[in-house]
């Protein structure tokens, strides 16, 4: 800021030339007013300079770049107006990691963790926290899940990162289903608060170590969350972004992208004849093609083709009785998983009785949680295979 310096001698000389006390007072007031206006003007100039937003110039648009730089603006290169340039992978990223094509990174961020699953359920909270680790309003999705965790070091804040992601999603035509930003640490139940984020990511688990989104000194920083969706010919795409100021110079961001493939969902199912062969040889069969809402015992509409075939098989073996057995992976508490497996098995049996007319006495539902895995729970693919419902021959 420019300094405004006036010597005492100069003021005395000026006052000496005035005709009286009143004139001297008026002159002093005028002088102080001039100084104050100069200070305010300089402060406003600084504020305007600091608050100036980055100018988004399309790659190759040299005229835009020159104009922005001449004004002292920060230039952000984009592939086209409104879309940040895709970063792919960059030096400093963990090996094999890259941005999702639909959502670029904030400039300067590095990928510290990533994970991709070909088909996985995901839940997006769309309402406030209503109780201990509880949110009542959720949007469920399932499909290809890509998770990319970034860390940004430097003087940028989580509010700047949040604003950029929000603007990018808006300009790409996404519809927001949840959003909330807190500049400072906040424990309210509202969307985007730290308390809220803990529930969101308790349901969509993240690694317990290595990610600083909810860890360490982030308790003293603000946080935010954005979730949006967009309909495409290939299926709806969902984007969920959690952001936290981990430390004064570190912003942590987790970008989750769920791509729902409407065409392929539900095509893999069981076949009545094949089920009979499995039962005859092994005494049990896995009921492929059954889909549940994430972490619930509610069958989705995509399960109908499989249920049709299961009912067809049961009617062809009218003299046989069966156990309907639910299984889970090993993620989470044993008691909870056992309960979930029981409820899912019961839901399948009830659907077969209520909708297809199978006698209730022929089906007995049980759940054994993670006790009988068919693959190792150390991989995503193994955990997916272990989450299943089986039909087991009963005497």
C-alpha positions as a printed Julia matrix, in Angstrom:
395×3 Matrix{Float64}:
   0.0     0.0     0.0
   1.29    3.49   -0.85
   2.24    5.52    2.19
   0.72    8.94    2.71
   3.36   11.05    4.52
   2.96   14.75    5.44
   5.58   16.49    7.58
   4.64   18.42   10.71
   6.57   21.47    9.44
   4.55   21.58    6.24
   1.3    21.52    8.2
   2.5    24.34   10.51
   3.5    26.51    7.53
   0.12   25.97    5.89
  -1.77   26.77    9.09
   0.29   29.92    9.63
  -0.93   31.32    6.34
  -4.59   30.93    7.27
  -6.65   33.86    8.57
  -8.01   32.3    11.76
  -8.74   29.24   13.92
 -11.88   28.3    11.98
 -10.02   28.27    8.69
  -7.26   26.19   10.25
  -9.79   23.63   11.48
 -11.46   23.47    8.05
  -8.09   22.99    6.4
  -7.11   20.22    8.83
 -10.42   18.4     8.27
  -9.98   18.69    4.52
  -6.43   17.37    4.72
  -7.46   14.39    6.85
 -10.35   13.66    4.51
  -8.03   13.63    1.53
  -5.69   11.22    3.31
  -8.57    8.93    4.28
  -9.9     8.87    0.73
  -6.46    8.01   -0.59
  -6.14    5.11    1.85
  -9.64    3.81    1.03
  -8.9     4.05   -2.69
  -5.71    2.05   -2.3
  -7.48   -0.59   -0.18
 -10.22   -0.95   -2.78
  -7.64   -1.32   -5.53
  -6.0    -4.15   -3.59
  -9.33   -5.85   -2.91
 -10.29   -5.63   -6.59
  -6.94   -7.07   -7.55
  -7.18   -9.99   -5.11
 -10.81  -10.79   -5.94
 -10.3   -10.8    -9.71
 -11.32  -14.24  -11.03
  -9.16  -16.32  -13.34
  -9.88  -15.81  -17.02
 -10.61  -19.04  -18.91
  -8.94  -18.97  -22.34
  -9.32  -21.76  -24.89
  -6.08  -23.49  -25.76
  -4.55  -21.66  -28.75
  -6.48  -18.42  -28.16
  -3.42  -16.16  -27.86
  -5.48  -12.97  -28.05
  -7.44  -13.99  -24.93
  -4.22  -14.84  -23.09
  -2.52  -11.54  -24.0
  -5.56   -9.47  -22.98
  -5.89  -11.25  -19.64
  -2.21  -10.97  -18.84
  -2.23   -7.26  -19.74
  -4.94   -6.74  -17.1
  -2.99   -8.77  -14.57
  -5.56  -11.59  -14.5
  -4.7   -15.23  -13.89
  -5.08  -17.32  -17.05
  -6.65  -20.8   -16.92
  -6.3   -22.77  -20.15
  -9.34  -24.8   -21.21
 -10.07  -27.18  -24.07
 -13.1   -25.1   -24.98
 -14.88  -22.22  -23.24
 -16.14  -23.52  -19.91
 -14.21  -26.8   -19.79
 -10.85  -27.14  -17.97
  -8.15  -28.82  -20.0
  -8.0   -32.53  -19.21
  -4.93  -33.31  -17.17
  -4.62  -37.07  -17.79
  -1.68  -38.06  -15.64
   0.99  -35.67  -14.43
   4.44  -35.94  -12.79
   3.9   -36.49   -9.07
   0.73  -38.57   -9.47
   0.71  -42.08   -8.04
   1.67  -44.65  -10.73
  -1.12  -45.58  -13.13
  -3.45  -42.78  -12.03
  -5.17  -40.25  -14.26
  -8.1   -37.85  -14.26
 -11.53  -39.1   -15.23
 -12.3   -37.71  -18.72
 -15.5   -36.07  -17.46
 -13.93  -34.16  -14.55
 -10.53  -32.48  -14.72
  -8.35  -31.68  -11.74
  -7.88  -28.22  -10.26
  -4.58  -26.9   -11.69
  -1.62  -27.9    -9.54
  -3.37  -30.81   -7.81
  -1.69  -34.22   -7.64
  -3.37  -37.63   -7.51
  -2.51  -39.45   -4.28
  -4.97  -42.37   -4.6
  -7.32  -43.76   -7.22
  -9.59  -46.75   -7.66
 -11.81  -48.05  -10.47
 -14.51  -50.71  -10.2
 -16.32  -52.05  -13.25
 -19.66  -52.26  -11.44
 -20.39  -51.02   -7.95
 -23.25  -49.37   -6.04
 -22.83  -45.81   -4.76
 -25.03  -43.66   -2.54
 -25.2   -39.85   -2.63
 -26.68  -38.13    0.42
 -29.07  -35.35   -0.6
 -30.34  -34.22    2.78
 -28.97  -33.19    6.19
 -27.76  -35.41    9.02
 -30.83  -36.49   11.0
 -29.27  -38.55   13.79
 -26.11  -40.27   14.91
 -24.35  -41.26   11.68
 -27.69  -41.08    9.91
 -29.01  -39.29    6.82
 -32.52  -40.07    5.57
 -32.36  -38.73    2.01
 -30.17  -40.58   -0.51
 -29.9   -41.03   -4.26
 -28.77  -44.52   -5.26
 -26.72  -45.32   -8.35
 -24.78  -48.31   -9.6
 -22.37  -48.68  -12.47
 -18.71  -48.09  -13.27
 -17.18  -46.28  -10.3
 -14.04  -44.17  -10.6
 -12.57  -42.54   -7.49
  -9.7   -40.03   -7.69
  -8.21  -38.34   -4.62
  -6.19  -35.14   -5.08
  -4.08  -32.94   -2.85
  -3.28  -29.33   -3.71
  -0.41  -27.57   -1.95
   0.07  -23.81   -1.92
  -1.97  -20.71   -1.2
  -5.21  -21.78   -2.92
  -8.16  -22.47   -0.61
 -10.9   -25.07   -0.62
 -13.43  -22.35   -1.42
 -11.6   -21.58   -4.67
 -11.43  -25.26   -5.59
 -15.15  -25.67   -4.78
 -16.12  -22.65   -6.91
 -14.15  -23.93   -9.9
 -15.66  -27.41   -9.79
 -19.15  -25.98   -9.38
 -18.73  -23.66  -12.34
 -17.3   -26.44  -14.52
 -20.26  -28.74  -13.74
 -22.74  -25.94  -14.42
 -21.15  -25.16  -17.77
 -21.24  -28.83  -18.75
 -24.99  -28.98  -18.14
 -25.04  -31.04  -14.93
 -28.03  -30.9   -12.58
 -27.07  -30.45   -8.92
 -28.68  -32.8    -6.42
 -26.6   -31.78   -3.37
 -24.31  -28.87   -2.59
 -22.93  -27.08    0.44
 -19.84  -25.07    1.38
 -18.41  -24.01    4.74
 -15.45  -21.58    4.66
 -14.61  -22.5     8.27
 -14.77  -25.76   10.21
 -18.4   -26.61   10.9
 -20.12  -29.42   12.79
 -23.69  -28.65   11.75
 -25.87  -31.34   10.12
 -26.01  -29.4     6.83
 -24.74  -30.72    3.49
 -21.0   -30.2     3.15
 -20.13  -29.88    6.84
 -17.48  -32.15    8.31
 -20.14  -34.06   10.29
 -22.11  -34.59    7.08
 -19.06  -35.71    5.1
 -18.28  -38.35    7.72
 -21.69  -39.96    7.13
 -21.4   -39.69    3.33
 -18.03  -41.43    3.29
 -18.94  -43.94    5.97
 -21.47  -45.33    3.51
 -19.1   -45.01    0.53
 -15.96  -46.16    2.28
 -12.57  -44.61    1.62
  -9.19  -46.02    2.73
  -8.66  -45.47    6.48
  -5.09  -44.23    5.92
  -3.45  -42.12    3.25
  -6.42  -39.85    2.51
  -6.51  -36.55    4.38
 -10.03  -35.56    3.4
 -11.37  -36.28    6.9
  -8.13  -36.72    8.82
  -5.65  -34.81   10.93
  -5.61  -31.03   11.02
  -8.6   -30.82    8.68
 -10.68  -30.4    11.84
  -9.62  -26.75   11.86
 -10.45  -26.1     8.2
 -13.62  -25.68    6.18
 -15.22  -28.22    3.86
 -17.72  -28.6     1.04
 -19.55  -31.1    -1.14
 -20.99  -31.1    -4.65
 -23.07  -33.8    -6.33
 -24.58  -33.55   -9.78
 -25.92  -35.76  -12.56
 -26.29  -35.58  -16.31
 -28.3   -37.75  -18.68
 -26.39  -39.16  -21.65
 -27.25  -41.54  -24.48
 -25.1   -44.22  -22.84
 -26.68  -43.67  -19.43
 -26.7   -41.18  -16.57
 -23.39  -40.0   -15.13
 -23.12  -38.88  -11.49
 -20.29  -36.79  -10.03
 -19.75  -36.45   -6.26
 -16.97  -34.17   -4.98
 -15.87  -33.83   -1.35
 -13.45  -31.01   -0.5
 -11.68  -30.08    2.75
  -9.05  -27.6     3.88
  -6.75  -30.13    5.51
  -4.19  -27.51    6.53
  -3.51  -23.88    5.7
  -1.54  -24.91    2.62
  -3.21  -28.22    1.68
  -6.61  -28.78    0.05
  -7.88  -32.38   -0.14
 -10.4   -33.32   -2.85
 -12.11  -36.64   -3.61
 -13.85  -36.92   -6.99
 -16.2   -39.91   -7.42
 -17.71  -40.57  -10.86
 -20.48  -43.15  -11.34
 -21.38  -44.09  -14.91
 -24.71  -45.88  -15.12
 -24.87  -48.07  -18.23
 -28.6   -48.36  -18.89
 -28.08  -50.7   -21.84
 -26.06  -53.41  -20.1
 -27.64  -53.39  -16.64
 -29.58  -56.57  -15.97
 -28.46  -58.57  -19.03
 -26.36  -61.0   -16.98
 -28.8   -63.29  -15.2
 -29.5   -66.91  -14.35
 -31.09  -69.5   -16.6
 -33.7   -71.96  -15.34
 -32.17  -74.95  -17.12
 -28.65  -74.09  -15.96
 -29.94  -73.69  -12.4
 -31.33  -77.21  -12.52
 -27.99  -78.59  -13.67
 -26.17  -76.82  -10.82
 -28.64  -78.08   -8.21
 -28.44  -81.65   -9.53
 -24.63  -81.67   -9.42
 -23.75  -79.46   -6.43
 -26.98  -79.07   -4.46
 -26.77  -75.27   -4.65
 -26.67  -72.45   -7.19
 -25.69  -68.78   -7.03
 -28.54  -66.52   -8.12
 -26.74  -64.13  -10.46
 -28.55  -61.04  -11.68
 -30.06  -59.96   -8.36
 -29.42  -56.3    -7.51
 -30.11  -54.49   -4.24
 -30.08  -50.84   -3.24
 -26.71  -50.06   -1.69
 -26.45  -51.28    1.89
 -30.15  -52.25    1.88
 -32.33  -55.31    1.35
 -34.46  -53.68   -1.36
 -34.39  -55.44   -4.75
 -34.06  -53.1    -7.72
 -36.07  -53.35  -10.95
 -32.97  -54.7   -12.72
 -33.51  -57.97  -10.8
 -36.7   -58.9   -12.66
 -35.12  -61.02  -15.44
 -33.31  -63.11  -12.84
 -36.41  -63.48  -10.67
 -38.41  -64.64  -13.69
 -35.92  -67.45  -14.32
 -35.7   -68.41  -10.64
 -39.49  -68.69  -10.44
 -39.52  -70.73  -13.65
 -37.01  -73.15  -12.16
 -38.9   -73.46   -8.86
 -42.15  -74.23  -10.66
 -40.39  -76.91  -12.7
 -39.23  -78.57   -9.46
 -42.48  -78.32   -7.52
 -41.64  -81.18   -5.13
 -38.33  -79.67   -3.95
 -37.72  -77.3    -1.03
 -34.83  -74.84   -0.69
 -32.87  -72.62    1.62
 -32.43  -69.07    0.33
 -29.02  -68.07    1.71
 -27.59  -64.55    1.76
 -23.85  -63.78    1.78
 -21.82  -60.57    2.13
 -18.2   -59.53    1.79
 -16.05  -58.9     4.89
 -16.29  -55.11    4.85
 -17.79  -53.69    8.06
 -19.0   -55.24   11.3
 -19.82  -58.95   11.36
 -23.16  -58.53   13.14
 -24.32  -55.95   10.63
 -23.27  -58.06    7.64
 -25.04  -61.11    9.03
 -28.22  -59.1     9.51
 -27.98  -57.63    6.01
 -27.5   -61.07    4.44
 -30.55  -62.39    6.32
 -32.7   -59.47    5.19
 -31.64  -59.83    1.58
 -32.36  -63.56    1.55
 -35.77  -62.88    3.09
 -36.47  -60.2     0.47
 -35.78  -62.64   -2.36
 -37.98  -65.33   -0.8
 -40.8   -62.83   -0.21
 -40.66  -61.58   -3.8
 -40.91  -65.14   -5.12
 -43.88  -65.87   -2.87
 -45.77  -62.6    -3.32
 -45.16  -61.92   -7.02
 -44.68  -65.39   -8.5
 -46.93  -67.53   -6.31
 -44.27  -69.87   -4.95
 -45.44  -71.57   -1.73
 -43.83  -69.96    1.32
 -43.28  -73.37    2.93
 -40.84  -74.28    0.14
 -38.43  -71.42    0.88
 -36.53  -70.85    4.13
 -34.37  -67.72    4.28
 -31.07  -67.49    6.18
 -28.05  -65.21    6.19
 -24.48  -66.08    7.1
 -22.72  -62.8     6.37
 -19.06  -63.17    5.33
 -18.55  -66.72    6.66
 -18.43  -68.54    3.3
 -16.51  -66.46    0.76
 -15.94  -67.83   -2.73
 -13.08  -65.41   -3.46
 -10.57  -63.42   -1.44
 -11.97  -60.23    0.08
  -8.68  -58.44   -0.61
  -9.8   -57.27   -4.07
 -12.83  -55.37   -5.36
 -13.66  -58.2    -7.74
 -13.52  -60.75   -4.95
 -15.76  -58.7    -2.68
 -18.28  -58.3    -5.51
 -18.44  -62.07   -6.05
 -18.83  -62.7    -2.32
 -21.93  -60.48   -2.14
 -24.49  -62.98   -3.38
 -27.68  -64.96   -2.71
 -27.76  -68.73   -3.2
 -30.45  -71.35   -3.52
 -29.54  -74.52   -1.55
 -31.42  -77.81   -1.73
 -33.31  -78.54    1.52
 -34.5   -82.01    2.61
